[in-house]
Short mmCIF file of C-alpha atoms in Angstrom, two decimals:
data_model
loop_
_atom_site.label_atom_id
_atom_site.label_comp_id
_atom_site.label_asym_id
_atom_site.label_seq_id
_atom_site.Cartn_x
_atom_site.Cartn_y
_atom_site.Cartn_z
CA UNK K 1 301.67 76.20 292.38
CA UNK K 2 298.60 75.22 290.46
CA UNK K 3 295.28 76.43 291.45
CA UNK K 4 292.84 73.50 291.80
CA UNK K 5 289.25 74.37 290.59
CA UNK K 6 286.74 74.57 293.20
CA UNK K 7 284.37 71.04 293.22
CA UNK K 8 280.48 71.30 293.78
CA UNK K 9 279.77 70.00 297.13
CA UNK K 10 276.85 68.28 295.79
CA UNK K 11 278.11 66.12 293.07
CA UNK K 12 281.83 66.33 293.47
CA UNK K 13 281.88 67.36 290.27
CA UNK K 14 284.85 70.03 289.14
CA UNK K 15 282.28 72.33 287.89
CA UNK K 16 278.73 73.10 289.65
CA UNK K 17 275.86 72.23 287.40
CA UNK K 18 274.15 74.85 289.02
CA UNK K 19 273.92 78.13 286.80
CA UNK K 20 273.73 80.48 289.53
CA UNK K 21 277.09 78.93 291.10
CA UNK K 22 278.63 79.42 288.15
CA UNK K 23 277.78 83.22 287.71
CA UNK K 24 279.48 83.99 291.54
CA UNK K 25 277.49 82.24 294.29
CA UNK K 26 279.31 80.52 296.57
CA UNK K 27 277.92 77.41 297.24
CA UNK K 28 275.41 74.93 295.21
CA UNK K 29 272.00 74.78 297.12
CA UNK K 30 268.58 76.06 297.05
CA UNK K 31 267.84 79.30 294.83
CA UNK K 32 265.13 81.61 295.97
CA UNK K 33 264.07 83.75 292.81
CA UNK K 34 262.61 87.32 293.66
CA UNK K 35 260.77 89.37 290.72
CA UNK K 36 261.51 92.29 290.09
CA UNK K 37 260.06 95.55 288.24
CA UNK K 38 262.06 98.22 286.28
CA UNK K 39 259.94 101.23 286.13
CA UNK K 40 260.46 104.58 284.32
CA UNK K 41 259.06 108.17 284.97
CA UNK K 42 259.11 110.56 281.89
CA UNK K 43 260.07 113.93 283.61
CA UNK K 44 258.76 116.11 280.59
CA UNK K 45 255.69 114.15 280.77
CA UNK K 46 254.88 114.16 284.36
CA UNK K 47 253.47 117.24 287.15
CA UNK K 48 255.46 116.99 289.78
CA UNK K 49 254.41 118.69 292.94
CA UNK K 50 256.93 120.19 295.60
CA UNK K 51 257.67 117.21 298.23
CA UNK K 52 255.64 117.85 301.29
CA UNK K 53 257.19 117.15 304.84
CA UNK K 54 255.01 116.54 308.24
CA UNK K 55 256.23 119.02 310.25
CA UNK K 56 258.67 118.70 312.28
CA UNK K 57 260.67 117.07 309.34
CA UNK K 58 263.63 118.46 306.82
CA UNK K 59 265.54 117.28 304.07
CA UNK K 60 269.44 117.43 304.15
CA UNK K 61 271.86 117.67 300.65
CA UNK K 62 274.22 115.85 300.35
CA UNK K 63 277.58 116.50 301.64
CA UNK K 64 280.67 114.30 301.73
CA UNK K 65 280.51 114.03 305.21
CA UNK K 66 277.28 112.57 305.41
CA UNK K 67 278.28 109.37 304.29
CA UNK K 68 278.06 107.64 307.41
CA UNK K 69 274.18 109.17 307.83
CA UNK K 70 273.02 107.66 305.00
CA UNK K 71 275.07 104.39 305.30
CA UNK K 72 273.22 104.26 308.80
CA UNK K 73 269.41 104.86 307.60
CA UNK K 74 270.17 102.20 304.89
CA UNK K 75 271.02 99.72 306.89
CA UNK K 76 268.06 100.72 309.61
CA UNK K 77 265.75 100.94 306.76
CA UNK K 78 266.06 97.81 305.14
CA UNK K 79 268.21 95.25 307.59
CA UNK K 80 265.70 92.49 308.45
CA UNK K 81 263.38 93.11 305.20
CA UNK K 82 262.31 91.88 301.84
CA UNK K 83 264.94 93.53 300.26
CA UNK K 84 267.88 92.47 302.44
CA UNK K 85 266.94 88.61 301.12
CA UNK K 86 267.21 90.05 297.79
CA UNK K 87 270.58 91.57 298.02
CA UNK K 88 272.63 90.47 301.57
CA UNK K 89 274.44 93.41 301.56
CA UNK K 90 271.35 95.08 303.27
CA UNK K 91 271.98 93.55 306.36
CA UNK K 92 275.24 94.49 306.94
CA UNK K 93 275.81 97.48 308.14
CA UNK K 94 280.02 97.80 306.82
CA UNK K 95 278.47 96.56 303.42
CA UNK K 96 275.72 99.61 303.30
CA UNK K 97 278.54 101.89 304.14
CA UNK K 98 281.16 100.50 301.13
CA UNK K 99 277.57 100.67 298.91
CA UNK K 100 277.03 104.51 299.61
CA UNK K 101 280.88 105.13 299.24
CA UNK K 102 280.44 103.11 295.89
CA UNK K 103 277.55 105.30 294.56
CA UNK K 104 278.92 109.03 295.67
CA UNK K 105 282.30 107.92 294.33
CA UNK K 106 281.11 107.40 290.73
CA UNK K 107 281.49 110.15 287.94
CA UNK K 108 277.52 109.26 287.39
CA UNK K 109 276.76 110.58 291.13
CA UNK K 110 274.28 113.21 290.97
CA UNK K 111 274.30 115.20 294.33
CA UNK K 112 270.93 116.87 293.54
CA UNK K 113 269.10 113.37 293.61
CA UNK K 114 270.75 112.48 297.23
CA UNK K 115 268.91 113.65 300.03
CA UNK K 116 268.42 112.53 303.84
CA UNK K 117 264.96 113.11 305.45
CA UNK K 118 265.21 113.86 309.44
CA UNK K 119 263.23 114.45 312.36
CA UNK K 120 263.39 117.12 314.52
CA UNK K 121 263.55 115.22 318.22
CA UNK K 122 263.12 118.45 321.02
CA UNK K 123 261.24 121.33 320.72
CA UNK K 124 264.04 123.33 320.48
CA UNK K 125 265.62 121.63 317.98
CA UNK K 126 269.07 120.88 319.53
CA UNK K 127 268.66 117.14 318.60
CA UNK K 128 267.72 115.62 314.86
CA UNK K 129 267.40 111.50 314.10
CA UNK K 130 267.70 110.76 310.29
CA UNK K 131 265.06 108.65 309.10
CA UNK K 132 265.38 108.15 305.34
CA UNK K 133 267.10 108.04 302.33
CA UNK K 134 267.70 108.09 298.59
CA UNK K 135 270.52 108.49 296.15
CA UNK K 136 270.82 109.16 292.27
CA UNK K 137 273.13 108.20 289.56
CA UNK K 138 273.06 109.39 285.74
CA UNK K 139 272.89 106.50 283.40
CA UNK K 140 273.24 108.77 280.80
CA UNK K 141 273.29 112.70 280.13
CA UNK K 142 268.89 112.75 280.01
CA UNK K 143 268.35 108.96 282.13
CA UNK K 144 268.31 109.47 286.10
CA UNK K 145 268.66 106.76 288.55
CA UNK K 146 266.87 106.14 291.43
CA UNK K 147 269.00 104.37 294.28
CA UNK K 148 268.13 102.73 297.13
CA UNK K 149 264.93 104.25 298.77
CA UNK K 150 265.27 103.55 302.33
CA UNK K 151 262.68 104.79 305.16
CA UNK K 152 263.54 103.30 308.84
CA UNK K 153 260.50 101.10 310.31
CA UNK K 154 259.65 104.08 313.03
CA UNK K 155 258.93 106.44 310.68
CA UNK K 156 256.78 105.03 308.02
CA UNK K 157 252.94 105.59 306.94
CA UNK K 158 254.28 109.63 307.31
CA UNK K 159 254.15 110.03 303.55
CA UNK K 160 258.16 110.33 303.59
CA UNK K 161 258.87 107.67 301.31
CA UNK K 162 256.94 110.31 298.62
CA UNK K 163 258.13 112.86 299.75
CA UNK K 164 262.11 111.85 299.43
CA UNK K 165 261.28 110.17 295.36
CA UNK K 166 259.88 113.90 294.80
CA UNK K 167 262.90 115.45 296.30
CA UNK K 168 264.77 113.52 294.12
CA UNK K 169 262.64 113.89 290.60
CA UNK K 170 263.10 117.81 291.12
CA UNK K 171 266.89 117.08 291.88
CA UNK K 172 267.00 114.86 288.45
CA UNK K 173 264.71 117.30 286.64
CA UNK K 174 267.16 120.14 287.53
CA UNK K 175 270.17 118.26 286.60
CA UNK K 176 269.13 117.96 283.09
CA UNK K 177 267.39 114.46 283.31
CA UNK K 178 264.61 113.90 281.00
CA UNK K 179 263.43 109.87 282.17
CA UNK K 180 264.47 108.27 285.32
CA UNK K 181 264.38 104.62 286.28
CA UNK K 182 264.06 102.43 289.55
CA UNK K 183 264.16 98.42 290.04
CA UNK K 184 261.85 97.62 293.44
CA UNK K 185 260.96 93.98 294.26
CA UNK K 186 257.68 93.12 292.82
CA UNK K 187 256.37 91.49 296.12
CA UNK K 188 256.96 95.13 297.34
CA UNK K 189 253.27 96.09 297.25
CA UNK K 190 253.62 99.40 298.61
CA UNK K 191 256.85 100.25 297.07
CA UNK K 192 255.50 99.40 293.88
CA UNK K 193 252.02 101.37 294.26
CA UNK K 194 253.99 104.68 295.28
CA UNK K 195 255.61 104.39 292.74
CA UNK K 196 253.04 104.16 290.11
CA UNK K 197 250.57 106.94 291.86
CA UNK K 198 253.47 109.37 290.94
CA UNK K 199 253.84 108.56 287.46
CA UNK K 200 256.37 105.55 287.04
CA UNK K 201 255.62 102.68 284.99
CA UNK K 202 256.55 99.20 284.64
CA UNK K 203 259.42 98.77 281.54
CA UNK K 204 260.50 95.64 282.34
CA UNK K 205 260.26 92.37 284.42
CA UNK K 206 263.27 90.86 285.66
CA UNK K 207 263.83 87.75 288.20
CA UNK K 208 266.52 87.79 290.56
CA UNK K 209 268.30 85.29 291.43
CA UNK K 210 269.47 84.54 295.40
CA UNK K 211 270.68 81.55 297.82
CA UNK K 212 267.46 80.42 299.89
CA UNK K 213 268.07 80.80 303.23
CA UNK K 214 268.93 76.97 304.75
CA UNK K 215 266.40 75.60 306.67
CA UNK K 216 267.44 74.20 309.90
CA UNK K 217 267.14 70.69 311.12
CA UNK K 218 264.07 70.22 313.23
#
């Protein structure tokens, strides 16, 4: 049978008026926009000291069968935060899963770049929690990057967020990468002033569009 096109709900009209309808959301309604910053690093450019850990704290490669770690500090780290109104997905812990799956399937996946950070629990070291995360993609043989930067809410102010973009520059570095690149929500203060006290700098301004969230009837 004949597929009927799909009618805006606002004006009844067979196609939405609304641009951002058009380009995939699902309904016509309020549009939050959320700015974003693409900033660069130039590797050749830039000292990079060795990531320091507080002890009591590791990084851990990555290995196939840690895809369910990372999925799980993602969606700790940023479920319930700026960055989970910017893209949904955050806040959904099956959708952080297919996401890592997504990344560490690509031919661009660059295992040096994707590390866990955890935390040693007991003395004796019998139990670990993981508390952050990162991943890396090549976007071309000498451009790295920078995935998903996720730290869960207990163990921030520790310096791990610096630590784990380190861990990753030296992974990039050795991989052959020459620049690498990260997108972080400009009303990411912190975010964005980590990233500029180890060498990144803004390339780009970009605005991203997303469905306000509806405001319920009083």
């Amino acid at each position: 049978g004949r597929i009927e096109p799909s009618r805006c709900g606002r004006t009844g009209r067979a196609e939405c008026p609304n641009p951002f309808v058009r380009r995939g959301f699902r309904e016509c309604g309020p549009v939050r926009f959320f700015r974003r910053y693409r900033m660069e690093i130039r590797l050749a450019e830039t000292p990079l000291p060795p990531p320091a850990l507080p002890p009591g704290f590791g990084f851990v490669r990555w290995r196939p069968e840690l895809l369910d770690r990372h999925s799980s500090v993602m969606y700790e780290s940023f479920r319930g935060e700026l960055d989970a109104s910017v893209f949904p997905c955050f806040g959904d812990a099956a959708a952080c899963r297919r996401l890592i799956a997504d990344i560490t399937g690509q031919t661009a996946f660059v295992p040096q770049a994707t590390w866990l950070v955890t935390r040693r629990t007991l003395p004796d070291d019998f139990y670990f929690a993981d508390c952050g995360t990162i991943q890396g993609l090549a976007a071309s043989s000498a451009l790295g990057a920078i995935q998903n930067v996720g730290i869960t809410p207990d163990a921030r102010g520790l310096g791990l967020g610096r630590a784990i973009v380190l861990r990753a520059l030296h992974g990039f570095r050795a991989a052959g990468m020459r620049r690498v690149y990260l997108e972080v929500t400009g009303d990411n203060a912190p975010a964005v002033e980590l990233y500029r006290s180890l060498g990144f700098r803004v390339l780009r301004t970009m605005y991203k569009a997303s469905p306000a969230a509806p405001v319920d009837a009083a």
